[in-house]
Coordinates of N, CA, C and O in Angstrom, one line a residue:
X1 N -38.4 -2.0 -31.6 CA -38.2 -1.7 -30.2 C -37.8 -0.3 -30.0 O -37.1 0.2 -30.9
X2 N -38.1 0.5 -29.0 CA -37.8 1.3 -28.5 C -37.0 1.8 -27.2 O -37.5 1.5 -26.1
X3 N -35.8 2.6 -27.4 CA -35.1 2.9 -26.2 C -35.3 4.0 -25.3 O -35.5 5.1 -25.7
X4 N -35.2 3.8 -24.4 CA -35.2 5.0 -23.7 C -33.7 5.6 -22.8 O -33.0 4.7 -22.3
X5 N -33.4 6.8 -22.8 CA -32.1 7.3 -22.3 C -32.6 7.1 -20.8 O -33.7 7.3 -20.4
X6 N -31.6 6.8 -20.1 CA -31.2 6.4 -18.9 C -29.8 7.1 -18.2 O -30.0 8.0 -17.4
X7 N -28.7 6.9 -18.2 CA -27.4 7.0 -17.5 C -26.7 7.1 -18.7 O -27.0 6.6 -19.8
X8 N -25.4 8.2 -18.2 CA -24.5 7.6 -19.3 C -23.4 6.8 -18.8 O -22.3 7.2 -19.3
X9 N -23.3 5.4 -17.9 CA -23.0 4.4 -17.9 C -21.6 4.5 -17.3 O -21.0 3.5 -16.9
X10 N -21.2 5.8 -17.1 CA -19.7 5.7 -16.3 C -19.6 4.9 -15.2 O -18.8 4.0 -15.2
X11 N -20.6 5.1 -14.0 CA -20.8 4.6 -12.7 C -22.4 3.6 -13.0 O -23.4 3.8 -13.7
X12 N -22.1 2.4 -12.3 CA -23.5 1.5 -12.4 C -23.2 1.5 -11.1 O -22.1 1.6 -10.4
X13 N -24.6 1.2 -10.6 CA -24.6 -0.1 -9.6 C -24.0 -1.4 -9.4 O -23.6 -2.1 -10.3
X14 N -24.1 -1.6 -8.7 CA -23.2 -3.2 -8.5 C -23.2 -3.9 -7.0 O -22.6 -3.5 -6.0
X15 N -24.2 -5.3 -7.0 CA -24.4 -5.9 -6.4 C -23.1 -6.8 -5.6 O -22.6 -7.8 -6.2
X16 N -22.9 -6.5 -4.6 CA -21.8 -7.4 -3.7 C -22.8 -8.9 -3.5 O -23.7 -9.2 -2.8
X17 N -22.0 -9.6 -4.3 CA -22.8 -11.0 -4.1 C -21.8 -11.9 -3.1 O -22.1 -13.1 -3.1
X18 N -20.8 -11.5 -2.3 CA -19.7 -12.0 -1.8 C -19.8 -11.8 -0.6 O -20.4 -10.8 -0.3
X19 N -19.4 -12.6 0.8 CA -19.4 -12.3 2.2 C -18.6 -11.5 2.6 O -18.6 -11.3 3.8
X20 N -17.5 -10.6 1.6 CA -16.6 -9.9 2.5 C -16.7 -8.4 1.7 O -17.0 -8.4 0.5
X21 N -16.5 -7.4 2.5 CA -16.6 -6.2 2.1 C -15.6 -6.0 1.1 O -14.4 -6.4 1.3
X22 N -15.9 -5.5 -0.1 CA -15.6 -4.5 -1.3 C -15.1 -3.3 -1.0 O -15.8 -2.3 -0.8
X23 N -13.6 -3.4 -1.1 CA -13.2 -1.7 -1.2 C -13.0 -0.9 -2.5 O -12.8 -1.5 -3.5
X24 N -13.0 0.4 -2.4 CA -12.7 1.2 -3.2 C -11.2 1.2 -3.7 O -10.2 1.2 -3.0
X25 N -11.5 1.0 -5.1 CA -10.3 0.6 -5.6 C -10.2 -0.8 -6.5 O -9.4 -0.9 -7.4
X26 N -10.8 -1.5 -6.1 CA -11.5 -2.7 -5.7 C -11.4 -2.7 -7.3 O -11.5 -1.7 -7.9
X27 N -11.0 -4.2 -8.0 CA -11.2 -4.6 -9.0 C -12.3 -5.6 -9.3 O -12.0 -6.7 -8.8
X28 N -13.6 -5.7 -10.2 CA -14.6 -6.8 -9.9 C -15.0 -6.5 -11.5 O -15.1 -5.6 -12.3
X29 N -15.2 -8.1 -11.3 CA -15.4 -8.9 -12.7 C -17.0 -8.7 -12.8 O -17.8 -9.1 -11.9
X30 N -17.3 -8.3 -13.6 CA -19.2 -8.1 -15.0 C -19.4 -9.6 -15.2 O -19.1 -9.9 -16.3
X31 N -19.7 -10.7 -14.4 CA -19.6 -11.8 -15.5 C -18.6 -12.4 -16.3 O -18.8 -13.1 -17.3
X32 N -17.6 -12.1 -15.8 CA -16.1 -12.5 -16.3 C -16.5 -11.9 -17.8 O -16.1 -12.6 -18.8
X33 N -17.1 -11.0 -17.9 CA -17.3 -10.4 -19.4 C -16.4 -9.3 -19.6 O -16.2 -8.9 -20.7
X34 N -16.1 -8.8 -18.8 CA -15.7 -6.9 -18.3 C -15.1 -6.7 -17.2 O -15.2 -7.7 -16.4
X35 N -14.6 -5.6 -16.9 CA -14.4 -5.3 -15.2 C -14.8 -3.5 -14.8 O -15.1 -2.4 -15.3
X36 N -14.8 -4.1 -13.7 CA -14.8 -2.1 -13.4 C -14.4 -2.1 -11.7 O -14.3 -3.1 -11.0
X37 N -14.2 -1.0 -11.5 CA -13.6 -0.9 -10.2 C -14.3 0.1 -9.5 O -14.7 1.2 -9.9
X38 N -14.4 -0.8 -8.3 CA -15.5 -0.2 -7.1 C -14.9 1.0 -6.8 O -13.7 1.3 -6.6
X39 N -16.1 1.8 -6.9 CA -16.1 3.8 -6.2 C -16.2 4.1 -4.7 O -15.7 5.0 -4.1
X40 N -17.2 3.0 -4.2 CA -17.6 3.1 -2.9 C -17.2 1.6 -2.1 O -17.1 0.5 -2.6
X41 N -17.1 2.1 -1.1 CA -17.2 0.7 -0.2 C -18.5 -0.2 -0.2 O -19.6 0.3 0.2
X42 N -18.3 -1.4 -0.7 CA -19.7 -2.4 -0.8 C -19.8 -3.1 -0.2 O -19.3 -4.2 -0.6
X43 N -20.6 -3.2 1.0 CA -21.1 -4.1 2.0 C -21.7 -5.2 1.4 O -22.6 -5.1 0.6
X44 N -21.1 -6.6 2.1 CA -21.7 -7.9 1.7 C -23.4 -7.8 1.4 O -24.3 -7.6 2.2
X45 N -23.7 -8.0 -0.1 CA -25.1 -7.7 -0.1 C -25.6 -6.5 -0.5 O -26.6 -6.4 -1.0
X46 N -24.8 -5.3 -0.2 CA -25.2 -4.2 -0.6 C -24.9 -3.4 -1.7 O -23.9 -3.7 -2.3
X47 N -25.7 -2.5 -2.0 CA -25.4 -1.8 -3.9 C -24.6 -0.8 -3.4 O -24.8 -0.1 -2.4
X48 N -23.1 -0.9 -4.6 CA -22.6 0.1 -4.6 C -22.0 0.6 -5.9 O -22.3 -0.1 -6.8
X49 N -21.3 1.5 -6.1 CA -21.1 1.8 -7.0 C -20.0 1.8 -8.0 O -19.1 2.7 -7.7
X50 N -19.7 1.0 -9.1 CA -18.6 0.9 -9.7 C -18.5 1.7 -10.8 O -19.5 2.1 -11.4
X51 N -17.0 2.0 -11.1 CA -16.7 2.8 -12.5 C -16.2 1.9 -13.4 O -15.3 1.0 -13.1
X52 N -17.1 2.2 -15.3 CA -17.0 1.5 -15.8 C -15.9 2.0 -16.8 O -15.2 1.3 -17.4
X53 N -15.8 3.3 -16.8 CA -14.7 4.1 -17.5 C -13.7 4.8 -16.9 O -13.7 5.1 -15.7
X54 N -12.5 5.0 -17.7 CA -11.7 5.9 -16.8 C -9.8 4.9 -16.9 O -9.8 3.6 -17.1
X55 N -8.7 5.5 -16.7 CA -7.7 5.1 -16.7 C -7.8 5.0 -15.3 O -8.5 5.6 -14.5
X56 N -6.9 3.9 -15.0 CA -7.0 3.2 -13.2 C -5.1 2.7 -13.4 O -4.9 2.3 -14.6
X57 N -4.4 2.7 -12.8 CA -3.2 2.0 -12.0 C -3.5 0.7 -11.6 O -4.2 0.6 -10.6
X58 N -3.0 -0.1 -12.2 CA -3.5 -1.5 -11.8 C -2.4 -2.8 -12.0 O -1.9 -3.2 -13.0
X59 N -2.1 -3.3 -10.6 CA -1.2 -4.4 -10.7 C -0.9 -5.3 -11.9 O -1.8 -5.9 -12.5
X60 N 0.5 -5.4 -12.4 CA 0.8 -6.1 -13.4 C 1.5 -7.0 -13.5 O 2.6 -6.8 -13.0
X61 N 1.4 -8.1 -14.1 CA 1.5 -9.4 -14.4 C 3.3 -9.6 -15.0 O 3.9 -8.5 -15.2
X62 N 3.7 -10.1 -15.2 CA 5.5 -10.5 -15.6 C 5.1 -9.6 -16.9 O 4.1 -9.0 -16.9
X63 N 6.3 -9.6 -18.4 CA 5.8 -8.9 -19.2 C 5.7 -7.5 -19.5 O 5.2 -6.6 -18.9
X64 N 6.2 -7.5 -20.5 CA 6.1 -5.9 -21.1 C 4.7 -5.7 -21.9 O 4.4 -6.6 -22.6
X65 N 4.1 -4.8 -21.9 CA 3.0 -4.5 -22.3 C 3.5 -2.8 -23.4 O 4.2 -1.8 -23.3
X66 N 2.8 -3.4 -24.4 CA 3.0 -2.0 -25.0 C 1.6 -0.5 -25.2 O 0.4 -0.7 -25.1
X67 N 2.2 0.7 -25.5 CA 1.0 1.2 -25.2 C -0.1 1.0 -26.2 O 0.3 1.0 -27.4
X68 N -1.6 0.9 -26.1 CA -2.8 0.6 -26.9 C -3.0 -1.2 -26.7 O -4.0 -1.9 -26.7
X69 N -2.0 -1.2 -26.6 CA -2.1 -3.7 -26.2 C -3.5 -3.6 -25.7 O -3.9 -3.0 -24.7
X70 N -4.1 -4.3 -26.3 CA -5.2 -5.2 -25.3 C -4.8 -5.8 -24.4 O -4.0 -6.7 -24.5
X71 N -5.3 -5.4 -22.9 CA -4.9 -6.1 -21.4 C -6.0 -6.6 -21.2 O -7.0 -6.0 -21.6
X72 N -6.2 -8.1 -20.2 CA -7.0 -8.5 -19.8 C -6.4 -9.0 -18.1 O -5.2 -9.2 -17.8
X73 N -7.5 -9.2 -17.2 CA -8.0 -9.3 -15.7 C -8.0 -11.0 -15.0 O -8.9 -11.7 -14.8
X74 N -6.6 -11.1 -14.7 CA -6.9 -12.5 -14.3 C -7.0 -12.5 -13.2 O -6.2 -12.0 -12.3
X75 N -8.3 -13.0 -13.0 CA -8.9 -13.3 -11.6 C -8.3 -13.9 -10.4 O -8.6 -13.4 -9.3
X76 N -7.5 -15.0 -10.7 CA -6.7 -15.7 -9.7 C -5.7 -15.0 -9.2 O -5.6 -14.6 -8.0
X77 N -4.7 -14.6 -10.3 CA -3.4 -13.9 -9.9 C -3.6 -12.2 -9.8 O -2.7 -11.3 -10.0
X78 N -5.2 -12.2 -9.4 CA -5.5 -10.4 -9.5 C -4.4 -9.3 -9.9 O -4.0 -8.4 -9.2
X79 N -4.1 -9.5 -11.1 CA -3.5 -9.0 -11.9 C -3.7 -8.7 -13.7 O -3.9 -9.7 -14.4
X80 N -3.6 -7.6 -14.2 CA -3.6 -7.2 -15.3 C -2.6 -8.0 -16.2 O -1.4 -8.1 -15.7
X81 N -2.9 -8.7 -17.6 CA -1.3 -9.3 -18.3 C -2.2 -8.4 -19.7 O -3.2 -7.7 -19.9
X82 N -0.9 -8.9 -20.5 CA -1.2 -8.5 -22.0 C -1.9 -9.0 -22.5 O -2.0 -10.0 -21.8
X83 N -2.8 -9.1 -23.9 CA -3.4 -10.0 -24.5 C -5.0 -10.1 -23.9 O -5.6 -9.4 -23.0
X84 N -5.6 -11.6 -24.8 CA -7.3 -11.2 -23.8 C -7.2 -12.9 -23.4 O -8.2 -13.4 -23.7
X85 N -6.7 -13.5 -23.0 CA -6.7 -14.8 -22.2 C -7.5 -14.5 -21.1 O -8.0 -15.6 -20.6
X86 N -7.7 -13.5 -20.5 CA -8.7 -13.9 -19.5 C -9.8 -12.5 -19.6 O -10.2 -12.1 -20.7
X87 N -10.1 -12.1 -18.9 CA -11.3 -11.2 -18.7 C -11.0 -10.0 -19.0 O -10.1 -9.4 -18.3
X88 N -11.6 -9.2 -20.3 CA -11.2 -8.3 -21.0 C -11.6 -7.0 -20.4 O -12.7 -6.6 -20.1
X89 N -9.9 -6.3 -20.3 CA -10.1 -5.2 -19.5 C -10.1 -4.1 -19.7 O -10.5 -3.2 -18.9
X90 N -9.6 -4.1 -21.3 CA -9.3 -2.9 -21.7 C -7.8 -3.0 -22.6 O -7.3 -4.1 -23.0
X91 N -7.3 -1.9 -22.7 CA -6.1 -1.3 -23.0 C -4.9 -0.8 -22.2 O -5.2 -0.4 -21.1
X92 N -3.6 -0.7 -22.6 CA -2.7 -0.5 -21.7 C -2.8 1.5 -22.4 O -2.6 2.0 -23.5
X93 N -3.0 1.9 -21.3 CA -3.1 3.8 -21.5 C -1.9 4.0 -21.5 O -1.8 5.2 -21.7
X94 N -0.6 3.2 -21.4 CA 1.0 4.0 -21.9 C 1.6 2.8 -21.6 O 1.1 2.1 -20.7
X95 N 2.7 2.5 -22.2 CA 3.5 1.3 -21.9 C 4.0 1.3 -20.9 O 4.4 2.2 -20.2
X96 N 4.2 -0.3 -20.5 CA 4.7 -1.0 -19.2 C 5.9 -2.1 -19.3 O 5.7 -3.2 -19.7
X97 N 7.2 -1.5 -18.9 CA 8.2 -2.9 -19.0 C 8.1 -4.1 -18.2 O 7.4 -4.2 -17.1
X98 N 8.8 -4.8 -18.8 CA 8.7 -6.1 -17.8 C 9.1 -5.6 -16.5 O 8.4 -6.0 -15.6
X99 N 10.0 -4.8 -16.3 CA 10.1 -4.5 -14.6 C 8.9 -4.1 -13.6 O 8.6 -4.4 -12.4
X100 N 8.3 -3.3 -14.7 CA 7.5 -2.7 -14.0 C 6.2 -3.4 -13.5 O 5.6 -4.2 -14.1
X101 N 5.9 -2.7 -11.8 CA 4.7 -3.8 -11.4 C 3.4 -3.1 -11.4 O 2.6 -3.4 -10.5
X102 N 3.2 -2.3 -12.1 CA 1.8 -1.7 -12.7 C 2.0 -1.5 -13.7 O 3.1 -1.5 -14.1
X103 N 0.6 -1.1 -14.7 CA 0.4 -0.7 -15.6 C -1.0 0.6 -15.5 O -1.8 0.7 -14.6
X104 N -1.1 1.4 -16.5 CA -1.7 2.5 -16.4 C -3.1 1.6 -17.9 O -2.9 1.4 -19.1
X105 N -4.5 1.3 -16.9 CA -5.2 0.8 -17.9 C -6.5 1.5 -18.3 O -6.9 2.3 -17.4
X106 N -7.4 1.5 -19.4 CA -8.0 2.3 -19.7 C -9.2 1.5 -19.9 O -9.1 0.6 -20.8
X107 N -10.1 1.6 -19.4 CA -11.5 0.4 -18.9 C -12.5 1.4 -19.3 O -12.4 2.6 -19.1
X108 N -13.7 0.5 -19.9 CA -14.6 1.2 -20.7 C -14.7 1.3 -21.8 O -15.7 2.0 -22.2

């Protein structure tokens, strides 16, 4: 097989398969495989553009996280926790006490 170069994958496309508009900022699940967070506003139905790399501020779950932890993306309580129980998000880019209600995550 043969590849051909294409993108280098920071920003994809991304189909809004949902009735309600996608904001920027916006956290969305790959297939409950990954996540990335919308760049652009995505109209129900329409392509827009998410970032697959990059440190993001992102709501956090009870829990101290330490820095380099594997963090994963729970869908329900749209929130980042430690560990990969749910949808793998990445890493914690600097530690997080239990007090605190973000974490700084590094996706991609």
């Amino acid at each position: 097989m043969k590849a051909m170069y294409w993108q280098t994958g920071d920003n994809l496309d991304y189909v809004n398969g949902t009735d309600a508009v996608i904001e920027p900022g916006t956290v969305v699940s790959l297939n409950d495989e990954r996540i990335a967070v919308a760049a652009t506003q995505i109209a129900p139905g329409a392509v827009g553009v998410v970032a697959t790399v990059g440190v993001f501020v992102m709501d956090k779950a009870a829990g101290a996280i330490a820095q380099g932890a594997a963090v994963s993306y729970d869908k329900t309580a749209d929130k980042i926790g430690a560990g990969t129980a749910n949808i793998p998000a990445g890493f914690a880019a600097e530690a997080a006490a239990d007090a605190d209600e973000t974490v700084k995550v590094k996706i991609g």
